[in-house]
CSV table of C-alpha atoms in Angstrom, one decimal:
chain,number,residue,atom,x,y,z
A,18,MET,CA,73.9,-10.1,89.5
A,19,ALA,CA,73.8,-7.7,88.1
A,20,LEU,CA,76.7,-9.3,89.0
A,21,LYS,CA,77.6,-12.7,88.6
A,22,SER,CA,81.4,-12.4,87.9
A,23,PHE,CA,83.9,-12.2,85.9
A,24,VAL,CA,87.0,-13.9,84.8
A,25,PHE,CA,86.9,-17.5,83.7
A,26,ALA,CA,88.9,-20.0,81.8
A,27,ALA,CA,88.7,-23.3,80.1
A,28,GLY,CA,91.3,-26.1,79.6
A,29,SER,CA,91.8,-29.8,79.6
A,30,ALA,CA,94.3,-32.6,80.0
A,31,LEU,CA,93.4,-35.0,77.4
A,32,ALA,CA,93.5,-38.8,78.2
A,33,LEU,CA,95.7,-41.0,75.9
A,34,ALA,CA,93.7,-43.6,74.1
A,35,ALA,CA,94.9,-47.1,73.2
A,36,GLY,CA,97.9,-46.9,70.8
A,37,GLY,CA,99.0,-43.6,72.1
A,38,ALA,CA,96.5,-41.5,70.0
A,39,TRP,CA,94.9,-38.5,71.7
A,40,ALA,CA,91.2,-39.1,72.7
A,41,LYS,CA,89.2,-36.4,71.0
A,42,ASP,CA,86.0,-36.6,72.9
A,43,SER,CA,86.8,-35.0,76.3
A,44,VAL,CA,88.1,-31.7,77.6
A,45,THR,CA,88.8,-30.2,80.9
A,46,ILE,CA,87.7,-26.6,81.7
A,47,ALA,CA,89.6,-24.5,84.2
A,48,MET,CA,88.1,-21.4,85.8
A,49,GLN,CA,89.8,-18.7,87.8
A,50,LEU,CA,86.8,-18.5,90.2
A,51,GLU,CA,85.1,-21.5,91.6
A,52,PRO,CA,81.4,-21.1,91.8
A,53,PRO,CA,79.9,-20.7,95.3
A,54,HIS,CA,77.2,-23.3,94.2
A,55,LEU,CA,75.5,-24.4,91.0
A,56,ASP,CA,72.0,-22.8,91.2
A,57,PRO,CA,72.1,-20.0,88.7
A,58,THR,CA,68.6,-18.9,89.8
A,59,SER,CA,69.7,-17.9,93.4
A,60,ALA,CA,73.0,-16.2,93.3
A,61,ALA,CA,75.0,-13.3,91.6
A,62,ALA,CA,78.2,-15.2,90.9
A,63,GLN,CA,78.7,-15.5,87.2
A,64,ALA,CA,81.1,-18.4,87.7
A,65,ILE,CA,77.9,-20.4,88.2
A,66,ASP,CA,76.7,-19.6,84.6
A,67,SER,CA,80.1,-20.2,83.3
A,68,VAL,CA,79.6,-24.0,84.1
A,69,VAL,CA,75.9,-24.5,83.9
A,70,TYR,CA,74.5,-22.1,81.2
A,71,THR,CA,73.3,-24.3,78.3
A,72,ASN,CA,75.4,-27.2,79.5
A,73,ILE,CA,73.1,-28.3,82.4
A,74,PHE,CA,70.3,-25.9,82.4
A,75,GLU,CA,68.2,-24.3,79.7
A,76,GLY,CA,65.5,-21.6,79.5
A,77,LEU,CA,62.7,-20.9,77.2
A,78,THR,CA,65.0,-18.9,75.0
A,79,ARG,CA,68.9,-18.8,74.9
A,80,PHE,CA,71.8,-16.7,73.9
A,81,MET,CA,74.0,-17.8,71.0
A,82,GLY,CA,77.8,-16.8,70.8
A,83,ASP,CA,77.0,-13.9,68.4
A,84,GLY,CA,74.5,-12.4,71.0
A,85,SER,CA,71.4,-13.4,69.2
A,86,VAL,CA,68.4,-14.8,71.2
A,87,VAL,CA,66.9,-18.0,69.7
A,88,PRO,CA,64.4,-20.7,70.8
A,89,GLY,CA,65.4,-22.9,73.7
A,90,LEU,CA,63.0,-25.1,75.5
A,91,ALA,CA,60.3,-23.1,73.7
A,92,GLU,CA,60.2,-24.1,70.0
A,93,SER,CA,58.0,-21.2,69.1
A,94,TRP,CA,55.8,-18.4,70.5
A,95,GLU,CA,53.0,-16.0,69.6
A,96,ILE,CA,52.6,-12.5,70.9
A,97,SER,CA,49.2,-10.7,71.3
A,98,GLU,CA,48.5,-7.6,69.4
A,99,ASP,CA,48.8,-5.4,72.4
A,100,GLY,CA,52.1,-7.1,73.4
A,101,THR,CA,51.0,-8.3,76.9
A,102,VAL,CA,50.4,-12.0,76.2
A,103,TYR,CA,53.1,-14.4,75.1
A,104,THR,CA,52.1,-18.0,74.3
A,105,PHE,CA,54.9,-20.5,74.1
A,106,LYS,CA,54.9,-23.9,72.6
A,107,LEU,CA,57.3,-26.3,74.4
A,108,ARG,CA,59.5,-28.8,72.6
A,109,GLN,CA,58.3,-32.4,72.6
A,110,GLY,CA,60.1,-35.1,74.4
A,111,VAL,CA,62.3,-33.1,76.7
A,112,THR,CA,63.3,-34.7,80.0
A,113,PHE,CA,65.2,-33.6,83.1
A,114,HIS,CA,68.4,-35.5,83.9
A,115,ASP,CA,66.6,-37.5,86.5
A,116,GLY,CA,64.2,-39.0,83.8
A,117,SER,CA,61.2,-36.9,84.5
A,118,ALA,CA,59.4,-35.0,81.8
A,119,MET,CA,59.8,-31.3,81.4
A,120,ASP,CA,56.4,-29.6,80.8
A,121,ALA,CA,54.5,-26.5,81.3
A,122,GLU,CA,54.0,-27.0,85.1
A,123,ASP,CA,57.8,-26.9,85.4
A,124,VAL,CA,58.0,-23.7,83.5
A,125,LYS,CA,55.2,-22.0,85.6
A,126,PHE,CA,57.0,-23.3,88.8
A,127,SER,CA,60.4,-22.0,87.6
A,128,LEU,CA,59.1,-18.5,86.7
A,129,ASP,CA,56.8,-18.2,89.7
A,130,ARG,CA,59.8,-19.2,91.9
A,131,ALA,CA,61.9,-16.5,90.3
A,132,ARG,CA,59.3,-13.8,90.8
A,133,ALA,CA,58.0,-14.7,94.2
A,134,GLU,CA,58.1,-12.3,97.1
A,135,ASP,CA,60.7,-14.3,98.9
A,136,SER,CA,62.8,-15.1,95.7
A,137,THR,CA,66.6,-15.0,96.1
A,138,ASN,CA,67.0,-14.6,92.4
A,139,ALA,CA,69.8,-12.0,91.7
A,140,GLN,CA,67.9,-10.8,88.6
A,141,LYS,CA,64.4,-10.8,90.2
A,142,ALA,CA,63.7,-7.4,88.4
A,143,LEU,CA,63.7,-9.4,85.1
A,144,PHE,CA,60.4,-10.9,86.1
A,145,GLU,CA,58.6,-7.9,87.7
A,146,GLY,CA,56.4,-7.2,84.8
A,147,ILE,CA,54.9,-10.7,84.7
A,148,ALA,CA,51.3,-10.7,86.0
A,149,SER,CA,50.7,-14.4,85.7
A,150,VAL,CA,52.1,-17.6,84.2
A,151,GLU,CA,49.6,-20.3,83.1
A,152,ALA,CA,50.2,-24.0,82.2
A,153,VAL,CA,47.6,-24.1,79.4
A,154,ASP,CA,48.4,-27.7,78.6
A,155,PRO,CA,51.5,-29.8,79.1
A,156,GLN,CA,53.2,-28.2,76.1
A,157,THR,CA,51.8,-24.7,76.2
A,158,VAL,CA,52.7,-21.9,78.6
A,159,ARG,CA,51.0,-18.5,78.6
A,160,ILE,CA,52.8,-15.6,80.3
A,161,THR,CA,50.7,-12.4,80.8
A,162,LEU,CA,52.4,-9.1,81.4
A,163,ALA,CA,51.1,-6.1,83.2
A,164,ALA,CA,52.3,-3.9,80.4
A,165,PRO,CA,54.1,-4.6,77.1
A,166,ASN,CA,57.8,-5.4,77.6
A,167,GLY,CA,60.0,-5.3,74.6
A,168,SER,CA,62.8,-7.2,76.4
A,169,LEU,CA,60.9,-10.3,77.5
A,170,LEU,CA,62.4,-12.8,75.1
A,171,PHE,CA,65.8,-11.3,75.9
A,172,ASN,CA,65.2,-11.6,79.7
A,173,LEU,CA,64.1,-15.2,79.5
A,174,ALA,CA,67.4,-16.1,77.8
A,175,TRP,CA,69.4,-15.2,81.0
A,176,GLY,CA,70.8,-17.9,83.2
A,177,ASP,CA,68.6,-16.6,86.1
A,178,ALA,CA,65.5,-17.7,84.0
A,179,VAL,CA,66.4,-21.3,83.3
A,180,ILE,CA,63.8,-24.1,83.9
A,181,VAL,CA,64.3,-26.2,87.0
A,182,ALA,CA,62.4,-29.3,88.3
A,183,PRO,CA,60.4,-28.6,91.5
A,184,GLU,CA,61.6,-32.0,93.0
A,185,SER,CA,65.3,-31.0,92.5
A,186,ILE,CA,65.3,-27.7,94.4
A,187,GLY,CA,66.3,-29.3,97.7
A,188,ASP,CA,69.9,-30.0,96.7
A,189,ILE,CA,70.0,-28.0,93.4
A,190,LYS,CA,73.2,-26.0,94.7
A,191,THR,CA,75.3,-29.2,94.9
A,192,ASN,CA,73.4,-31.6,92.5
A,193,PRO,CA,71.9,-29.5,89.7
A,194,VAL,CA,69.3,-31.4,87.6
A,195,GLY,CA,68.5,-29.6,84.2
A,196,THR,CA,67.5,-30.5,80.7
A,197,GLY,CA,70.8,-29.6,79.0
A,198,ALA,CA,73.2,-31.6,76.8
A,199,TYR,CA,75.4,-32.4,79.9
A,200,THR,CA,74.6,-34.0,83.2
A,201,PHE,CA,76.2,-33.1,86.5
A,202,GLN,CA,78.6,-35.9,87.7
A,203,GLU,CA,80.9,-34.7,90.5
A,204,TRP,CA,82.2,-31.6,92.4
A,205,VAL,CA,85.4,-31.9,94.3
A,206,GLN,CA,85.4,-28.7,96.2
A,207,GLY,CA,88.4,-26.5,95.5
A,208,ASP,CA,89.5,-28.7,92.6
A,209,ARG,CA,87.0,-29.5,89.8
A,210,ILE,CA,83.5,-30.1,88.4
A,211,THR,CA,82.8,-32.9,86.0
A,212,LEU,CA,80.0,-33.3,83.5
A,213,ALA,CA,79.0,-36.1,81.1
A,214,ARG,CA,77.1,-36.1,77.9
A,215,ASN,CA,73.5,-36.5,78.3
A,216,PRO,CA,72.4,-39.5,76.1
A,217,ASP,CA,68.7,-38.5,76.4
A,218,TYR,CA,69.2,-34.8,75.3
A,219,TRP,CA,66.3,-33.7,73.1
A,220,GLY,CA,68.6,-31.8,70.8
A,221,GLU,CA,71.7,-32.7,68.8
A,222,GLN,CA,74.1,-34.7,70.8
A,223,PRO,CA,77.3,-32.7,71.5
A,224,ALA,CA,80.7,-34.0,70.3
A,225,LEU,CA,82.3,-34.2,73.7
A,226,ALA,CA,81.5,-37.2,75.9
A,227,SER,CA,82.8,-35.6,79.0
A,228,ALA,CA,84.1,-32.2,80.4
A,229,THR,CA,85.9,-31.3,83.6
A,230,PHE,CA,86.0,-27.6,84.9
A,231,LYS,CA,89.2,-27.3,86.9
A,232,PHE,CA,89.8,-24.3,89.1
A,233,ILE,CA,93.1,-22.4,88.6
A,234,SER,CA,93.2,-19.1,90.3
A,235,ASP,CA,96.8,-18.0,89.8
A,236,PRO,CA,97.6,-16.3,86.4
A,237,THR,CA,101.1,-17.7,86.7
A,238,ALA,CA,100.0,-21.2,87.1
A,239,ALA,CA,97.5,-20.7,84.2
A,240,PHE,CA,100.3,-19.7,81.9
A,241,ALA,CA,102.5,-22.6,83.0
A,242,ALA,CA,99.6,-25.1,82.5
A,243,MET,CA,98.8,-23.8,79.2
A,244,MET,CA,102.4,-23.8,77.9
A,245,ALA,CA,102.9,-27.3,79.1
A,246,GLU,CA,99.7,-28.5,77.4
A,247,ASP,CA,98.3,-29.8,80.6
A,248,ILE,CA,95.1,-28.0,79.5
A,249,ASP,CA,93.4,-27.4,76.3
A,250,ALA,CA,92.2,-23.9,76.5
A,251,PHE,CA,91.4,-20.8,78.7
A,252,ASP,CA,88.1,-19.4,77.7
A,253,ASN,CA,89.1,-16.0,79.2
A,254,PHE,CA,92.9,-16.1,79.9
A,255,PRO,CA,93.8,-14.2,83.0
A,256,ALA,CA,97.3,-13.0,82.0
A,257,PRO,CA,97.1,-10.9,78.8
A,258,GLU,CA,100.8,-10.1,78.9
A,259,ASN,CA,101.4,-13.6,77.8
A,260,LEU,CA,99.2,-13.6,74.8
A,261,PRO,CA,102.1,-12.7,72.4
A,262,GLN,CA,103.9,-15.8,73.3
A,263,PHE,CA,100.8,-18.0,72.4
A,264,GLU,CA,100.2,-16.1,69.1
A,265,ALA,CA,103.8,-16.9,68.1
A,266,ASP,CA,103.4,-20.6,69.0
A,267,PRO,CA,101.7,-22.9,66.3
A,268,ARG,CA,100.4,-25.2,69.0
A,269,PHE,CA,97.9,-22.6,70.1
A,270,GLN,CA,95.3,-20.2,68.8
A,271,VAL,CA,94.4,-16.8,70.5
A,272,LEU,CA,90.7,-15.6,70.2
A,273,VAL,CA,90.2,-11.9,71.0
A,274,GLY,CA,86.6,-10.8,71.2
A,275,SER,CA,84.3,-8.7,73.2
A,276,THR,CA,82.4,-9.3,76.4
A,277,GLU,CA,79.3,-7.7,78.1
A,278,GLY,CA,81.7,-6.9,81.0
A,279,GLU,CA,81.5,-3.2,81.9
A,280,THR,CA,84.5,-2.9,84.3
A,281,ILE,CA,83.9,-0.3,86.8
A,282,LEU,CA,85.2,1.4,90.0
A,283,SER,CA,82.0,0.8,91.9
A,284,ILE,CA,81.1,3.6,94.5
A,285,ASN,CA,79.0,3.2,97.6
A,286,ASN,CA,76.6,6.1,96.8
A,287,LYS,CA,75.1,6.2,100.3
A,288,GLN,CA,78.4,6.1,102.2
A,289,PRO,CA,79.8,9.5,103.1
A,290,PRO,CA,81.5,11.3,101.4
A,291,PHE,CA,80.4,9.5,98.3
A,292,ASP,CA,76.9,10.6,98.9
A,293,ASP,CA,78.1,14.1,97.5
A,294,ILE,CA,78.2,14.1,93.6
A,295,ARG,CA,81.2,16.4,93.8
A,296,VAL,CA,83.2,13.7,95.5
A,297,ARG,CA,82.0,11.1,93.0
A,298,GLN,CA,83.0,13.4,90.2
A,299,ALA,CA,86.4,14.0,91.7
A,300,VAL,CA,87.0,10.2,91.8
A,301,ALA,CA,86.1,10.0,88.1
A,302,HIS,CA,88.4,12.8,87.1
A,303,ALA,CA,91.2,11.2,89.1
A,304,ILE,CA,91.1,8.2,86.9
A,305,ASP,CA,93.2,7.6,83.9
A,306,ARG,CA,91.5,4.9,82.0
A,307,GLN,CA,94.1,4.3,79.4
A,308,ALA,CA,96.8,3.9,82.0
A,309,ILE,CA,94.6,1.2,83.7
A,310,ILE,CA,94.0,-0.6,80.4
A,311,ASP,CA,97.6,-0.5,79.6
A,312,GLY,CA,98.9,-1.4,83.0
A,313,ALA,CA,96.5,-4.0,84.0
A,314,MET,CA,95.2,-5.4,80.7
A,315,PHE,CA,98.3,-4.7,78.6
A,316,GLY,CA,96.2,-2.6,76.2
A,317,TYR,CA,93.2,-5.1,75.9
A,318,GLY,CA,90.0,-3.2,76.6
A,319,THR,CA,87.8,-0.4,75.3
A,320,PRO,CA,87.4,2.9,77.4
A,321,ILE,CA,83.9,3.5,78.6
A,322,GLY,CA,82.3,6.6,80.1
A,323,THR,CA,78.9,5.0,81.2
A,324,HIS,CA,77.6,1.5,81.9
A,325,PHE,CA,77.0,0.3,78.3
A,326,ALA,CA,78.8,-1.9,75.9
A,327,PRO,CA,80.5,0.0,73.1
A,328,HIS,CA,79.6,-2.7,70.6
A,329,HIS,CA,75.9,-2.2,71.2
A,330,PRO,CA,74.2,0.0,68.5
A,331,ALA,CA,72.7,2.3,71.2
A,332,TYR,CA,76.1,3.1,72.7
A,333,LYS,CA,77.0,6.7,73.3
A,334,ASP,CA,80.6,7.7,73.9
A,335,LEU,CA,80.6,9.7,77.2
A,336,THR,CA,84.1,9.2,78.2
A,337,GLY,CA,84.7,13.1,77.9
A,338,LYS,CA,82.5,13.7,80.8
A,339,SER,CA,85.0,12.1,83.1
A,340,ALA,CA,88.2,12.8,81.4
A,341,HIS,CA,91.4,12.4,83.4
A,342,ASP,CA,91.9,15.8,85.2
A,343,PRO,CA,93.7,15.6,88.5
A,344,GLU,CA,93.5,19.4,89.1
A,345,GLN,CA,89.8,19.4,88.6
A,346,ALA,CA,89.4,16.5,91.0
A,347,LYS,CA,91.4,18.4,93.6
A,348,ALA,CA,89.2,21.4,93.1
A,349,LEU,CA,86.0,19.4,93.5
A,350,LEU,CA,87.2,17.7,96.7
A,351,ALA,CA,88.1,21.2,98.2
A,352,GLU,CA,84.6,22.4,97.1
A,353,ALA,CA,83.0,19.5,98.9
A,354,GLY,CA,84.9,20.2,102.1
A,355,PHE,CA,87.9,17.8,101.6
A,356,PRO,CA,90.8,20.0,100.6
A,357,GLU,CA,93.1,17.5,102.2
A,358,GLY,CA,91.4,14.5,100.8
A,359,PHE,CA,90.1,11.7,102.8
A,360,GLU,CA,90.4,8.0,103.5
A,361,THR,CA,88.3,5.1,102.2
A,362,THR,CA,88.5,1.4,101.4
A,363,LEU,CA,89.1,-0.3,98.0
A,364,HIS,CA,87.9,-4.0,98.0
A,365,LEU,CA,89.5,-6.0,95.2
A,366,PRO,CA,88.2,-9.5,94.3
A,367,PRO,CA,90.6,-12.1,92.8
A,368,PRO,CA,90.3,-11.4,88.9
A,369,SER,CA,93.4,-9.9,87.4
A,370,TYR,CA,91.7,-6.8,86.2
A,371,ALA,CA,90.7,-6.0,89.9
A,372,ARG,CA,93.9,-6.8,91.6
A,373,ARG,CA,96.1,-5.2,89.0
A,374,GLY,CA,93.9,-2.3,88.2
A,375,GLY,CA,93.3,-1.7,91.9
A,376,GLU,CA,97.0,-0.9,92.4
A,377,ILE,CA,97.0,1.6,89.6
A,378,ILE,CA,93.8,3.3,90.7
A,379,ALA,CA,94.9,3.5,94.3
A,380,ALA,CA,97.9,5.5,93.1
A,381,GLN,CA,95.8,7.7,90.9
A,382,LEU,CA,93.4,8.5,93.8
A,383,ALA,CA,96.3,9.2,96.1
A,384,ALA,CA,97.5,11.7,93.7
A,385,VAL,CA,94.5,13.9,94.3
A,386,GLY,CA,94.4,13.2,98.1
A,387,ILE,CA,92.1,10.2,98.3
A,388,LYS,CA,93.8,7.4,100.4
A,389,ALA,CA,92.3,4.1,99.5
A,390,GLU,CA,93.2,1.2,101.6
A,391,ILE,CA,93.4,-1.9,99.4
A,392,ILE,CA,91.6,-4.9,100.9
A,393,ASN,CA,92.0,-8.1,98.9
A,394,VAL,CA,89.0,-10.4,99.3
A,395,GLU,CA,88.1,-13.8,97.9
A,396,TRP,CA,85.1,-14.0,95.8
A,397,ALA,CA,82.8,-15.5,98.4
A,398,GLN,CA,83.8,-12.6,100.8
A,399,TRP,CA,83.2,-10.1,98.1
A,400,LEU,CA,79.7,-11.3,97.6
A,401,GLU,CA,79.0,-11.4,101.2
A,402,SER,CA,80.5,-8.1,102.4
A,403,VAL,CA,80.4,-5.9,99.4
A,404,PHE,CA,77.5,-7.1,97.1
A,405,ASN,CA,75.2,-8.3,99.8
A,406,GLY,CA,76.4,-6.3,102.9
A,407,LYS,CA,77.2,-3.1,101.0
A,408,SER,CA,80.1,-2.6,103.5
A,409,PHE,CA,82.6,-0.9,101.2
A,410,GLY,CA,83.7,2.5,100.0
A,411,LEU,CA,85.1,1.5,96.5
A,412,THR,CA,85.5,-1.7,94.7
A,413,ILE,CA,86.4,-2.9,91.2
A,414,VAL,CA,84.3,-5.5,89.4
A,415,SER,CA,83.2,-6.3,85.9
A,416,HIS,CA,79.5,-6.6,85.3
A,417,THR,CA,79.1,-9.2,82.6
A,418,GLU,CA,75.3,-9.4,82.3
A,419,PRO,CA,74.1,-8.3,78.9
A,420,MET,CA,72.2,-5.0,78.7
A,421,ASP,CA,72.2,-4.5,82.4
A,422,ILE,CA,71.9,-0.7,82.7
A,423,GLY,CA,68.6,-1.4,84.5
A,424,ILE,CA,70.4,-2.1,87.7
A,425,TYR,CA,70.8,1.6,88.1
A,426,ALA,CA,67.0,1.8,88.7
A,427,ARG,CA,67.3,-0.5,91.7
A,428,PRO,CA,68.2,1.6,94.8
A,429,GLU,CA,68.7,-1.5,96.8
A,430,TYR,CA,71.5,-2.6,94.5
A,431,TYR,CA,74.9,-2.7,96.0
A,432,PHE,CA,76.2,0.7,94.9
A,433,GLN,CA,72.9,2.3,96.3
A,434,TYR,CA,72.1,4.8,93.6
A,435,ASP,CA,68.5,6.1,94.0
A,436,SER,CA,67.3,8.3,91.1
A,437,LYS,CA,63.5,8.6,90.6
A,438,ALA,CA,64.1,10.1,87.2
A,439,LEU,CA,66.1,7.2,86.1
A,440,GLN,CA,63.6,4.8,87.5
A,441,GLU,CA,60.8,6.5,85.5
A,442,LEU,CA,63.0,6.4,82.4
A,443,MET,CA,63.6,2.6,82.7
A,444,ASN,CA,59.9,2.0,83.2
A,445,ARG,CA,59.2,3.8,80.0
A,446,LEU,CA,61.9,1.7,78.3
A,447,THR,CA,60.3,-1.5,79.5
A,448,ALA,CA,57.0,-0.4,77.9
A,449,THR,CA,58.5,0.6,74.6
A,450,THR,CA,58.9,-1.7,71.8
A,451,GLY,CA,60.0,0.5,68.8
A,452,PRO,CA,63.7,0.2,68.1
A,453,ASP,CA,64.3,3.8,67.6
A,454,SER,CA,62.4,4.9,70.6
A,455,ARG,CA,64.2,2.2,72.7
A,456,THR,CA,67.5,3.5,71.4
A,457,ALA,CA,66.7,7.1,72.4
A,458,LEU,CA,65.7,6.0,75.9
A,459,LEU,CA,68.9,3.9,76.3
A,460,GLN,CA,71.0,6.9,75.3
A,461,ASP,CA,69.2,9.1,77.8
A,462,ALA,CA,69.8,6.5,80.5
A,463,GLN,CA,73.5,6.5,79.7
A,464,GLU,CA,73.6,10.3,79.9
A,465,MET,CA,71.9,10.3,83.2
A,466,ILE,CA,74.1,7.9,85.0
A,467,ALA,CA,77.2,9.6,83.4
A,468,ALA,CA,76.0,13.0,84.6
A,469,ASP,CA,75.4,11.7,88.2
A,470,TYR,CA,78.9,10.1,88.3
A,471,VAL,CA,77.4,7.1,89.9
A,472,ASN,CA,80.5,4.9,89.5
A,473,GLY,CA,83.9,5.3,87.9
A,474,TYR,CA,83.6,3.8,84.4
A,475,LEU,CA,86.9,2.2,83.3
A,476,PHE,CA,86.7,-0.2,80.2
A,477,GLN,CA,84.8,-3.0,78.5
A,478,LEU,CA,86.4,-6.2,79.3
A,479,ALA,CA,87.9,-8.0,76.3
A,480,LYS,CA,87.5,-11.7,75.9
A,481,LEU,CA,90.9,-13.1,75.6
A,482,GLY,CA,90.8,-16.8,74.7
A,483,VAL,CA,93.7,-19.2,74.4
A,484,ALA,CA,93.2,-22.8,73.1
A,485,LYS,CA,95.1,-25.6,71.5
A,486,ALA,CA,95.0,-25.4,67.8
A,487,GLY,CA,92.7,-28.2,67.2
A,488,LEU,CA,89.9,-27.2,69.5
A,489,GLN,CA,87.0,-25.6,67.8
A,490,GLY,CA,83.6,-24.2,68.7
A,491,LEU,CA,84.5,-22.0,71.6
A,492,TRP,CA,82.7,-18.6,71.8
A,493,GLU,CA,84.9,-15.8,70.5
A,494,ASN,CA,82.7,-13.2,72.1
A,495,ALA,CA,80.8,-13.5,75.4
A,496,PRO,CA,77.1,-12.2,75.2
A,497,THR,CA,76.7,-13.7,78.6
A,498,ALA,CA,78.9,-15.4,81.0
A,499,ALA,CA,79.1,-19.0,79.7
A,500,ILE,CA,81.4,-21.7,78.6
A,501,ASP,CA,79.0,-23.2,76.2
A,502,LEU,CA,80.2,-26.8,75.3
A,503,THR,CA,77.3,-27.8,73.0
A,504,ALA,CA,79.2,-26.9,69.8
A,505,VAL,CA,82.8,-27.6,71.0
A,506,SER,CA,84.7,-30.3,69.3
A,507,TRP,CA,88.2,-31.4,68.2
A,508,ALA,CA,89.3,-31.0,64.6
A,509,GLU,CA,89.8,-34.4,62.7
């Protein structure tokens, strides 16, 4: 989605092989959030990508664990001198899991479906600049843009841009058919999803023969399962207070990295009184970011003052614009006509950063007169009522898509921010290819949304991985929401 969410984990109970030795070709992956379905091209829940990205589905390009964009189903491409025509050469011998060949017509179908007027793709904006998609021949696709777009190869690496087979669309949500290194085997609702190695995969065969994604929503249960060695790893461990115990235990390894997850106190900009910038500014000054990082994340997380990842070269530190200042927050509320404060709602989805952080933020808001009623919701409810229904005052969520500041140029997006100036700026960014010019525009965009106090900006979500000592190949950082199994193996 801009949102597909947020906290996920990986683990596995390994089967004993004959003679009592551990089998080293399987792993079970636990996730805190169960995906609502398994079609990454038609929903905002990032739990979907956590399971299917690169494992089941692939795009023309793909993200690697270091954030780089590399060839995927397209082995190469050429770009016209004016930057408006991209000609992709597809890999030879690629088949879908049902045995059918993947060719240029499938690419055309997938991209046309994603950008169609009736598309339900959560990132439809990624495809808006595409004027046409042509299947030149079975191995060649030509994408023509209405104007140059320096982000096209990046955009095509998203999970929302994977290539799907037309004949599989009918039941893609429960029986996904892709081209990836793993095939879908089974989904036991509320319990697990299992995958198996694809023997016909076009690329290098993965080391693991099978993988199971198991759903464990409770952080206490996650800790117990890990300590008991019932599971092998948590890709993003939901109880950071327990990490010192794992660090001190030679059975485990702790991987601390970064994510693309801007964790924010989202504000419904069209719901009174949040349609008044002074009220949004008061909310921002009521927040003590470091207290939230320390109390909810046990010190893991980097403070942010705008919707941009601190590890990105174009990042601008704007935390000073919304420094913790309760007295200024009270003065702003009085100026806006709320000297006694007001009441609102605070919807909290299941991830620990939201539930734990929400309690702290509610207390901070109450200190300046804003009484926020905490409403705990399950992820499906959050997607329905908050993200799609826009029925909320405040909510906490981590936006884990890479470089997603463009969502602020979409007035229909769930926090309903409508700025013609930002929309024009983002249009200029799309048409700009020069790195220095793009950096300047990105910094202008950061300044603009910070000055409008669109949301309360909290922290960049850290990636906190815990794994058994012998498991290797897990992503340390998360440039996109994915538990990529293609390079995961057990040490000899």
